[in-house]
Amino acid sequence: MSDTSSTLTRLPLFPLKTVLFPEGVLPLRVFEPRYMDMVTRCMREGSPFGVCLIAAGEEVGETAVPHPVGTAAHIEQWDMEQAGLLTLVTRGGRRFRVVDHEVERDGLLVGEVRWLDEPAPQPMPTAQLDLLPLLKTIVAELGDRLPPPHRFDDAGWVGARYAELLPVPLEAKQRLLELDDVISRLEILQQFLREHGLLPKLA
């Protein structure tokens, strides 16, 4: 996996039992003081926080151990339905690798991260065009839960949307996130869909 530079960025981390992909939409409900403070600071500064899949531990309570590769989450909408509860809609930005991390006194995990190179947009290969009808149906059914832009002509976008939407184990989603080769990701997903009868099998 290639890194964009040796420069490290300090980034607050939110370990969760989910995997956020670039351009993915992630709703969140925030109530723990450490994360309320983190989100407030991010909104004030217009900065993202990092979402990492939990490798060990839980979302609430003691600070969890994150997987080393995660995705920046940019806050697009927020609301406070009641005192002490923030609802957010975030969208995934760039991937990063956690090089080092520390736990602050309030329990917030802060990482020293290196941003990862993102592949340039690539057209959908002819061999994977059979993925598009099903994905278009799913996106239409999701409606506002997956707002535009919808880039069905981009192999990276298509693979990321399938990876986040399919009911596969979180560890498998994490491995798909870490893949730099977007065509390999499409091939893996295509094989999964064929094996589960969601796409016609090859003769």
CSV table of C-alpha atoms in Angstrom, one decimal:
chain,number,residue,atom,x,y,z
A,1,MET,CA,0.0,0.0,0.0
A,2,SER,CA,1.5,3.3,-1.0
A,3,ASP,CA,1.7,6.4,1.2
A,4,THR,CA,1.4,9.8,-0.2
A,5,SER,CA,4.3,11.3,1.9
A,6,SER,CA,6.2,10.9,5.1
A,7,THR,CA,4.3,13.8,6.7
A,8,LEU,CA,2.1,12.8,9.6
A,9,THR,CA,-1.2,14.4,10.6
A,10,ARG,CA,-2.7,14.4,14.1
A,11,LEU,CA,-6.3,13.2,13.8
A,12,PRO,CA,-8.9,12.4,16.5
A,13,LEU,CA,-10.2,8.8,16.0
A,14,PHE,CA,-13.6,7.3,16.5
A,15,PRO,CA,-13.4,3.5,16.7
A,16,LEU,CA,-16.7,1.9,15.6
A,17,LYS,CA,-18.1,-1.4,14.7
A,18,THR,CA,-18.4,-0.3,11.1
A,19,VAL,CA,-16.2,0.4,8.1
A,20,LEU,CA,-16.4,3.7,6.3
A,21,PHE,CA,-15.4,3.9,2.7
A,22,PRO,CA,-14.4,7.0,0.8
A,23,GLU,CA,-17.6,8.8,-0.4
A,24,GLY,CA,-19.7,6.6,1.8
A,25,VAL,CA,-22.4,8.1,4.0
A,26,LEU,CA,-22.3,7.3,7.7
A,27,PRO,CA,-25.1,8.5,10.2
A,28,LEU,CA,-23.9,8.7,13.8
A,29,ARG,CA,-25.5,9.3,17.2
A,30,VAL,CA,-23.0,10.8,19.6
A,31,PHE,CA,-23.5,11.1,23.3
A,32,GLU,CA,-20.2,10.3,25.1
A,33,PRO,CA,-18.6,13.5,26.4
A,34,ARG,CA,-15.2,12.7,24.7
A,35,TYR,CA,-16.9,12.4,21.3
A,36,MET,CA,-19.3,15.3,21.9
A,37,ASP,CA,-16.2,17.5,22.5
A,38,MET,CA,-14.4,16.0,19.5
A,39,VAL,CA,-17.4,16.6,17.1
A,40,THR,CA,-17.9,20.2,18.5
A,41,ARG,CA,-14.2,20.9,17.8
A,42,CYS,CA,-14.4,19.4,14.3
A,43,MET,CA,-17.5,21.5,13.4
A,44,ARG,CA,-15.9,24.6,14.7
A,45,GLU,CA,-12.7,24.1,12.8
A,46,GLY,CA,-14.3,22.5,9.7
A,47,SER,CA,-12.0,19.5,10.1
A,48,PRO,CA,-12.7,15.7,9.9
A,49,PHE,CA,-12.2,12.9,12.4
A,50,GLY,CA,-11.1,9.4,11.6
A,51,VAL,CA,-13.3,6.4,11.6
A,52,CYS,CA,-11.6,3.0,12.3
A,53,LEU,CA,-13.1,-0.4,12.6
A,54,ILE,CA,-12.6,-1.7,16.2
A,55,ALA,CA,-10.0,-4.5,16.4
A,56,ALA,CA,-10.6,-5.1,20.1
A,57,GLY,CA,-13.0,-3.6,22.6
A,58,GLU,CA,-16.3,-1.9,22.4
A,59,GLU,CA,-17.7,1.4,21.1
A,60,VAL,CA,-18.7,2.7,24.6
A,61,GLY,CA,-16.6,2.8,27.7
A,62,GLU,CA,-12.9,1.9,27.7
A,63,THR,CA,-11.0,3.1,24.7
A,64,ALA,CA,-11.1,0.5,21.9
A,65,VAL,CA,-8.1,-0.7,19.8
A,66,PRO,CA,-8.6,0.3,16.2
A,67,HIS,CA,-7.5,-1.3,13.0
A,68,PRO,CA,-4.7,0.7,11.5
A,69,VAL,CA,-6.4,1.7,8.3
A,70,GLY,CA,-9.4,4.0,8.4
A,71,THR,CA,-11.2,6.8,6.6
A,72,ALA,CA,-11.7,10.5,7.4
A,73,ALA,CA,-15.3,11.4,8.2
A,74,HIS,CA,-16.5,14.9,7.2
A,75,ILE,CA,-19.6,16.2,9.0
A,76,GLU,CA,-22.2,17.2,6.4
A,77,GLN,CA,-25.3,17.6,8.7
A,78,TRP,CA,-25.9,17.7,12.4
A,79,ASP,CA,-28.8,18.1,14.8
A,80,MET,CA,-29.3,18.0,18.6
A,81,GLU,CA,-32.6,16.3,19.1
A,82,GLN,CA,-32.2,16.4,22.8
A,83,ALA,CA,-29.7,17.7,25.3
A,84,GLY,CA,-26.6,15.5,25.3
A,85,LEU,CA,-27.3,13.7,22.0
A,86,LEU,CA,-25.9,14.8,18.7
A,87,THR,CA,-27.1,13.2,15.4
A,88,LEU,CA,-24.7,13.5,12.5
A,89,VAL,CA,-24.5,12.6,8.9
A,90,THR,CA,-20.9,12.2,7.8
A,91,ARG,CA,-19.3,11.4,4.4
A,92,GLY,CA,-16.1,9.5,3.9
A,93,GLY,CA,-13.0,11.3,2.7
A,94,ARG,CA,-9.5,10.0,2.3
A,95,ARG,CA,-8.1,6.8,3.8
A,96,PHE,CA,-5.3,6.9,6.3
A,97,ARG,CA,-2.9,4.6,8.2
A,98,VAL,CA,-2.5,5.0,11.9
A,99,VAL,CA,1.3,5.1,12.6
A,100,ASP,CA,1.0,5.9,16.3
A,101,HIS,CA,-1.7,6.8,18.7
A,102,GLU,CA,-2.3,8.0,22.3
A,103,VAL,CA,-5.3,8.2,24.6
A,104,GLU,CA,-6.0,11.6,26.0
A,105,ARG,CA,-7.1,12.2,29.6
A,106,ASP,CA,-10.8,12.2,28.6
A,107,GLY,CA,-10.4,8.8,26.9
A,108,LEU,CA,-10.3,10.2,23.3
A,109,LEU,CA,-8.1,8.3,21.0
A,110,VAL,CA,-5.8,10.6,18.9
A,111,GLY,CA,-3.7,9.2,16.1
A,112,GLU,CA,-0.6,10.2,14.2
A,113,VAL,CA,-1.8,9.2,10.7
A,114,ARG,CA,-0.3,9.1,7.2
A,115,TRP,CA,-2.7,9.8,4.3
A,116,LEU,CA,-2.9,7.0,1.7
A,117,ASP,CA,-2.7,7.6,-2.0
A,118,GLU,CA,-6.1,7.2,-3.6
A,119,PRO,CA,-6.3,5.5,-7.0
A,120,ALA,CA,-7.4,7.8,-9.9
A,121,PRO,CA,-10.9,7.3,-11.2
A,122,GLN,CA,-11.1,4.3,-13.5
A,123,PRO,CA,-13.9,3.4,-15.9
A,124,MET,CA,-15.9,0.3,-15.2
A,125,PRO,CA,-14.3,-2.7,-17.0
A,126,THR,CA,-16.5,-4.5,-19.5
A,127,ALA,CA,-16.2,-7.7,-17.5
A,128,GLN,CA,-17.8,-6.1,-14.4
A,129,LEU,CA,-20.6,-4.2,-16.1
A,130,ASP,CA,-23.1,-6.8,-14.9
A,131,LEU,CA,-22.6,-5.3,-11.4
A,132,LEU,CA,-24.4,-2.1,-12.3
A,133,PRO,CA,-28.1,-3.1,-12.6
A,134,LEU,CA,-28.3,-4.5,-9.1
A,135,LEU,CA,-26.4,-1.6,-7.6
A,136,LYS,CA,-28.6,1.0,-9.4
A,137,THR,CA,-31.7,-0.8,-8.0
A,138,ILE,CA,-30.2,-0.7,-4.4
A,139,VAL,CA,-29.3,2.9,-4.7
A,140,ALA,CA,-32.8,3.8,-5.9
A,141,GLU,CA,-34.3,1.9,-3.0
A,142,LEU,CA,-32.1,3.7,-0.5
A,143,GLY,CA,-33.1,7.1,-1.7
A,144,ASP,CA,-32.0,9.9,0.6
A,145,ARG,CA,-30.0,7.5,2.7
A,146,LEU,CA,-27.4,7.4,-0.2
A,147,PRO,CA,-27.5,10.9,-1.6
A,148,PRO,CA,-25.7,12.0,-4.9
A,149,PRO,CA,-23.3,12.1,-6.4
A,150,HIS,CA,-23.8,8.6,-7.8
A,151,ARG,CA,-20.9,7.7,-10.0
A,152,PHE,CA,-21.8,4.4,-11.7
A,153,ASP,CA,-19.1,5.0,-14.3
A,154,ASP,CA,-16.3,4.9,-11.7
A,155,ALA,CA,-14.9,1.5,-10.7
A,156,GLY,CA,-13.7,2.7,-7.4
A,157,TRP,CA,-17.1,4.2,-6.4
A,158,VAL,CA,-19.0,1.1,-7.5
A,159,GLY,CA,-16.7,-1.2,-5.6
A,160,ALA,CA,-16.8,0.9,-2.4
A,161,ARG,CA,-20.6,1.1,-2.5
A,162,TYR,CA,-21.0,-2.7,-2.8
A,163,ALA,CA,-18.4,-3.3,-0.1
A,164,GLU,CA,-20.2,-1.1,2.4
A,165,LEU,CA,-23.7,-2.3,1.5
A,166,LEU,CA,-23.3,-6.1,1.2
A,167,PRO,CA,-23.9,-8.2,4.4
A,168,VAL,CA,-20.3,-9.5,4.7
A,169,PRO,CA,-18.3,-9.7,7.9
A,170,LEU,CA,-16.7,-6.5,9.1
A,171,GLU,CA,-13.2,-8.0,8.8
A,172,ALA,CA,-13.9,-8.7,5.1
A,173,LYS,CA,-15.1,-5.1,4.7
A,174,GLN,CA,-11.9,-3.9,6.3
A,175,ARG,CA,-9.7,-6.0,3.9
A,176,LEU,CA,-11.7,-4.5,1.0
A,177,LEU,CA,-11.1,-1.0,2.4
A,178,GLU,CA,-7.3,-1.6,2.5
A,179,LEU,CA,-7.2,-2.8,-1.1
A,180,ASP,CA,-5.5,-0.2,-3.4
A,181,ASP,CA,-6.5,-2.1,-6.6
A,182,VAL,CA,-10.1,-1.1,-7.3
A,183,ILE,CA,-10.4,-3.7,-10.1
A,184,SER,CA,-9.4,-6.5,-7.8
A,185,ARG,CA,-12.1,-5.2,-5.3
A,186,LEU,CA,-14.7,-5.4,-8.1
A,187,GLU,CA,-13.6,-8.9,-9.0
A,188,ILE,CA,-13.9,-10.1,-5.4
A,189,LEU,CA,-17.3,-8.6,-5.0
A,190,GLN,CA,-18.5,-10.0,-8.4
A,191,GLN,CA,-17.4,-13.5,-7.3
A,192,PHE,CA,-19.3,-13.1,-4.0
A,193,LEU,CA,-22.5,-12.0,-5.7
A,194,ARG,CA,-22.3,-14.9,-8.2
A,195,GLU,CA,-21.7,-17.4,-5.4
A,196,HIS,CA,-24.8,-16.1,-3.6
A,197,GLY,CA,-27.0,-16.1,-6.6
A,198,LEU,CA,-27.3,-12.4,-7.0
A,199,LEU,CA,-25.6,-12.3,-10.4
A,200,PRO,CA,-25.8,-14.9,-13.1
A,201,LYS,CA,-23.0,-17.4,-13.0
A,202,LEU,CA,-20.7,-17.8,-15.9
A,203,ALA,CA,-21.5,-20.7,-18.2
